[in-house]
């Protein structure tokens, strides 16, 4: 981890000890690095562009949370997962 990131993670930990937003940032950073490594990174794309703000929107629901959704919400959630996967792979 570069030294410039340390204050970010310390602030993130004090706000919400390694909760969703920190995990989301790490996932966005990893996605950014992978896309860059494959040569598919579009100019101007930032880590924030690859982050989600809502577990439902980005497909990060636990099995228990998914089970609590009604049938229509489960279908919508599954469609979001497929669309997001296609977006990442394109």
mmCIF file of the C-alpha atoms, coordinates in Angstrom:
data_MODEL
# 
_entry.id   MODEL 
# 
loop_
_atom_site.group_PDB 
_atom_site.id 
_atom_site.type_symbol 
_atom_site.label_atom_id 
_atom_site.label_alt_id 
_atom_site.label_comp_id 
_atom_site.label_asym_id 
_atom_site.label_entity_id 
_atom_site.label_seq_id 
_atom_site.pdbx_PDB_ins_code 
_atom_site.Cartn_x 
_atom_site.Cartn_y 
_atom_site.Cartn_z 
_atom_site.occupancy 
_atom_site.B_iso_or_equiv 
_atom_site.pdbx_formal_charge 
_atom_site.auth_seq_id 
_atom_site.auth_comp_id 
_atom_site.auth_asym_id 
_atom_site.auth_atom_id 
_atom_site.pdbx_PDB_model_num 
ATOM 1  C CA . UNK A 1 1  ? 0.000   0.000   0.000   1.00 0.00 ? 1  UNK A CA 1 
ATOM 2  C CA . UNK A 1 2  ? 1.443   3.386   -0.903  1.00 0.00 ? 2  UNK A CA 1 
ATOM 3  C CA . UNK A 1 3  ? 2.002   5.826   1.958   1.00 0.00 ? 3  UNK A CA 1 
ATOM 4  C CA . UNK A 1 4  ? -0.568  8.261   0.560   1.00 0.00 ? 4  UNK A CA 1 
ATOM 5  C CA . UNK A 1 5  ? -3.325  5.645   1.060   1.00 0.00 ? 5  UNK A CA 1 
ATOM 6  C CA . UNK A 1 6  ? -2.684  5.122   4.781   1.00 0.00 ? 6  UNK A CA 1 
ATOM 7  C CA . UNK A 1 7  ? -4.669  8.178   5.991   1.00 0.00 ? 7  UNK A CA 1 
ATOM 8  C CA . UNK A 1 8  ? -7.585  7.127   3.774   1.00 0.00 ? 8  UNK A CA 1 
ATOM 9  C CA . UNK A 1 9  ? -7.744  3.654   5.308   1.00 0.00 ? 9  UNK A CA 1 
ATOM 10 C CA . UNK A 1 10 ? -7.279  4.954   8.848   1.00 0.00 ? 10 UNK A CA 1 
ATOM 11 C CA . UNK A 1 11 ? -10.197 7.345   8.367   1.00 0.00 ? 11 UNK A CA 1 
ATOM 12 C CA . UNK A 1 12 ? -12.276 4.591   6.750   1.00 0.00 ? 12 UNK A CA 1 
ATOM 13 C CA . UNK A 1 13 ? -11.581 2.221   9.632   1.00 0.00 ? 13 UNK A CA 1 
ATOM 14 C CA . UNK A 1 14 ? -12.531 4.775   12.267  1.00 0.00 ? 14 UNK A CA 1 
ATOM 15 C CA . UNK A 1 15 ? -15.772 5.528   10.421  1.00 0.00 ? 15 UNK A CA 1 
ATOM 16 C CA . UNK A 1 16 ? -16.875 1.954   9.784   1.00 0.00 ? 16 UNK A CA 1 
ATOM 17 C CA . UNK A 1 17 ? -14.439 -0.822  10.702  1.00 0.00 ? 17 UNK A CA 1 
ATOM 18 C CA . UNK A 1 18 ? -13.832 -2.436  7.310   1.00 0.00 ? 18 UNK A CA 1 
ATOM 19 C CA . UNK A 1 19 ? -17.489 -2.359  6.350   1.00 0.00 ? 19 UNK A CA 1 
ATOM 20 C CA . UNK A 1 20 ? -19.071 -2.219  2.929   1.00 0.00 ? 20 UNK A CA 1 
ATOM 21 C CA . UNK A 1 21 ? -17.614 1.085   1.745   1.00 0.00 ? 21 UNK A CA 1 
ATOM 22 C CA . UNK A 1 22 ? -14.014 0.040   2.426   1.00 0.00 ? 22 UNK A CA 1 
ATOM 23 C CA . UNK A 1 23 ? -14.571 -3.313  0.767   1.00 0.00 ? 23 UNK A CA 1 
ATOM 24 C CA . UNK A 1 24 ? -16.242 -1.549  -2.144  1.00 0.00 ? 24 UNK A CA 1 
ATOM 25 C CA . UNK A 1 25 ? -13.224 0.724   -2.613  1.00 0.00 ? 25 UNK A CA 1 
ATOM 26 C CA . UNK A 1 26 ? -10.830 -2.232  -2.529  1.00 0.00 ? 26 UNK A CA 1 
ATOM 27 C CA . UNK A 1 27 ? -12.967 -4.095  -5.065  1.00 0.00 ? 27 UNK A CA 1 
ATOM 28 C CA . UNK A 1 28 ? -13.099 -1.016  -7.304  1.00 0.00 ? 28 UNK A CA 1 
ATOM 29 C CA . UNK A 1 29 ? -9.334  -0.626  -7.042  1.00 0.00 ? 29 UNK A CA 1 
ATOM 30 C CA . UNK A 1 30 ? -8.789  -4.274  -7.943  1.00 0.00 ? 30 UNK A CA 1 
ATOM 31 C CA . UNK A 1 31 ? -11.177 -3.995  -10.897 1.00 0.00 ? 31 UNK A CA 1 
ATOM 32 C CA . UNK A 1 32 ? -9.355  -0.864  -12.079 1.00 0.00 ? 32 UNK A CA 1 
ATOM 33 C CA . UNK A 1 33 ? -6.001  -2.657  -11.927 1.00 0.00 ? 33 UNK A CA 1 
ATOM 34 C CA . UNK A 1 34 ? -7.310  -5.743  -13.729 1.00 0.00 ? 34 UNK A CA 1 
ATOM 35 C CA . UNK A 1 35 ? -8.926  -3.721  -16.492 1.00 0.00 ? 35 UNK A CA 1 
ATOM 36 C CA . UNK A 1 36 ? -5.723  -1.706  -16.897 1.00 0.00 ? 36 UNK A CA 1 
ATOM 37 C CA . UNK A 1 37 ? -3.645  -4.905  -17.017 1.00 0.00 ? 37 UNK A CA 1 
ATOM 38 C CA . UNK A 1 38 ? -5.795  -6.315  -19.809 1.00 0.00 ? 38 UNK A CA 1 
ATOM 39 C CA . UNK A 1 39 ? -5.507  -3.091  -21.783 1.00 0.00 ? 39 UNK A CA 1 
ATOM 40 C CA . UNK A 1 40 ? -9.239  -2.378  -21.694 1.00 0.00 ? 40 UNK A CA 1 
ATOM 41 C CA . UNK A 1 41 ? -9.173  0.652   -19.408 1.00 0.00 ? 41 UNK A CA 1 
ATOM 42 C CA . UNK A 1 42 ? -10.955 3.574   -21.024 1.00 0.00 ? 42 UNK A CA 1 
ATOM 43 C CA . UNK A 1 43 ? -9.312  7.005   -20.686 1.00 0.00 ? 43 UNK A CA 1 
ATOM 44 C CA . UNK A 1 44 ? -10.698 8.923   -17.721 1.00 0.00 ? 44 UNK A CA 1 
ATOM 45 C CA . UNK A 1 45 ? -11.972 5.848   -15.858 1.00 0.00 ? 45 UNK A CA 1 
ATOM 46 C CA . UNK A 1 46 ? -11.343 6.177   -12.127 1.00 0.00 ? 46 UNK A CA 1 
ATOM 47 C CA . UNK A 1 47 ? -11.591 3.774   -9.220  1.00 0.00 ? 47 UNK A CA 1 
ATOM 48 C CA . UNK A 1 48 ? -14.721 5.614   -8.087  1.00 0.00 ? 48 UNK A CA 1 
ATOM 49 C CA . UNK A 1 49 ? -16.353 4.781   -11.430 1.00 0.00 ? 49 UNK A CA 1 
ATOM 50 C CA . UNK A 1 50 ? -15.981 1.095   -10.590 1.00 0.00 ? 50 UNK A CA 1 
ATOM 51 C CA . UNK A 1 51 ? -17.282 1.364   -7.031  1.00 0.00 ? 51 UNK A CA 1 
ATOM 52 C CA . UNK A 1 52 ? -20.838 0.644   -5.978  1.00 0.00 ? 52 UNK A CA 1 
ATOM 53 C CA . UNK A 1 53 ? -22.691 2.473   -3.275  1.00 0.00 ? 53 UNK A CA 1 
ATOM 54 C CA . UNK A 1 54 ? -25.461 -0.009  -2.556  1.00 0.00 ? 54 UNK A CA 1 
ATOM 55 C CA . UNK A 1 55 ? -24.993 -3.777  -2.067  1.00 0.00 ? 55 UNK A CA 1 
ATOM 56 C CA . UNK A 1 56 ? -28.190 -4.399  -4.070  1.00 0.00 ? 56 UNK A CA 1 
ATOM 57 C CA . UNK A 1 57 ? -26.956 -2.309  -6.987  1.00 0.00 ? 57 UNK A CA 1 
ATOM 58 C CA . UNK A 1 58 ? -23.581 -4.012  -7.280  1.00 0.00 ? 58 UNK A CA 1 
ATOM 59 C CA . UNK A 1 59 ? -24.498 -7.585  -6.462  1.00 0.00 ? 59 UNK A CA 1 
ATOM 60 C CA . UNK A 1 60 ? -22.987 -7.893  -3.010  1.00 0.00 ? 60 UNK A CA 1 
ATOM 61 C CA . UNK A 1 61 ? -25.980 -9.215  -1.094  1.00 0.00 ? 61 UNK A CA 1 
ATOM 62 C CA . UNK A 1 62 ? -25.412 -12.130 1.263   1.00 0.00 ? 62 UNK A CA 1 
ATOM 63 C CA . UNK A 1 63 ? -27.466 -15.289 0.809   1.00 0.00 ? 63 UNK A CA 1 
ATOM 64 C CA . UNK A 1 64 ? -29.628 -14.247 3.756   1.00 0.00 ? 64 UNK A CA 1 
ATOM 65 C CA . UNK A 1 65 ? -30.258 -10.785 2.295   1.00 0.00 ? 65 UNK A CA 1 
ATOM 66 C CA . UNK A 1 66 ? -31.069 -12.321 -1.093  1.00 0.00 ? 66 UNK A CA 1 
ATOM 67 C CA . UNK A 1 67 ? -33.539 -14.732 0.512   1.00 0.00 ? 67 UNK A CA 1 
ATOM 68 C CA . UNK A 1 68 ? -35.389 -11.774 2.073   1.00 0.00 ? 68 UNK A CA 1 
ATOM 69 C CA . UNK A 1 69 ? -36.103 -10.255 -1.355  1.00 0.00 ? 69 UNK A CA 1 
ATOM 70 C CA . UNK A 1 70 ? -39.455 -11.000 -2.944  1.00 0.00 ? 70 UNK A CA 1 
ATOM 71 C CA . UNK A 1 71 ? -39.621 -12.813 -6.300  1.00 0.00 ? 71 UNK A CA 1 
ATOM 72 C CA . UNK A 1 72 ? -39.565 -9.679  -8.475  1.00 0.00 ? 72 UNK A CA 1 
ATOM 73 C CA . UNK A 1 73 ? -36.657 -8.211  -6.514  1.00 0.00 ? 73 UNK A CA 1 
ATOM 74 C CA . UNK A 1 74 ? -34.706 -11.472 -6.870  1.00 0.00 ? 74 UNK A CA 1 
ATOM 75 C CA . UNK A 1 75 ? -35.213 -11.382 -10.639 1.00 0.00 ? 75 UNK A CA 1 
ATOM 76 C CA . UNK A 1 76 ? -34.162 -7.719  -10.799 1.00 0.00 ? 76 UNK A CA 1 
ATOM 77 C CA . UNK A 1 77 ? -31.104 -8.488  -8.672  1.00 0.00 ? 77 UNK A CA 1 
ATOM 78 C CA . UNK A 1 78 ? -30.108 -11.397 -10.923 1.00 0.00 ? 78 UNK A CA 1 
ATOM 79 C CA . UNK A 1 79 ? -30.499 -9.241  -14.023 1.00 0.00 ? 79 UNK A CA 1 
ATOM 80 C CA . UNK A 1 80 ? -28.259 -6.576  -12.472 1.00 0.00 ? 80 UNK A CA 1 
ATOM 81 C CA . UNK A 1 81 ? -25.596 -9.220  -11.822 1.00 0.00 ? 81 UNK A CA 1 
ATOM 82 C CA . UNK A 1 82 ? -25.718 -10.396 -15.431 1.00 0.00 ? 82 UNK A CA 1 
ATOM 83 C CA . UNK A 1 83 ? -25.616 -6.824  -16.789 1.00 0.00 ? 83 UNK A CA 1 
ATOM 84 C CA . UNK A 1 84 ? -22.707 -5.883  -14.521 1.00 0.00 ? 84 UNK A CA 1 
ATOM 85 C CA . UNK A 1 85 ? -20.764 -8.993  -15.548 1.00 0.00 ? 85 UNK A CA 1 
ATOM 86 C CA . UNK A 1 86 ? -21.328 -8.229  -19.227 1.00 0.00 ? 86 UNK A CA 1 
ATOM 87 C CA . UNK A 1 87 ? -20.206 -4.627  -18.660 1.00 0.00 ? 87 UNK A CA 1 
ATOM 88 C CA . UNK A 1 88 ? -16.984 -5.742  -16.989 1.00 0.00 ? 88 UNK A CA 1 
ATOM 89 C CA . UNK A 1 89 ? -16.237 -8.334  -19.665 1.00 0.00 ? 89 UNK A CA 1 
ATOM 90 C CA . UNK A 1 90 ? -16.930 -6.051  -22.627 1.00 0.00 ? 90 UNK A CA 1 
# 
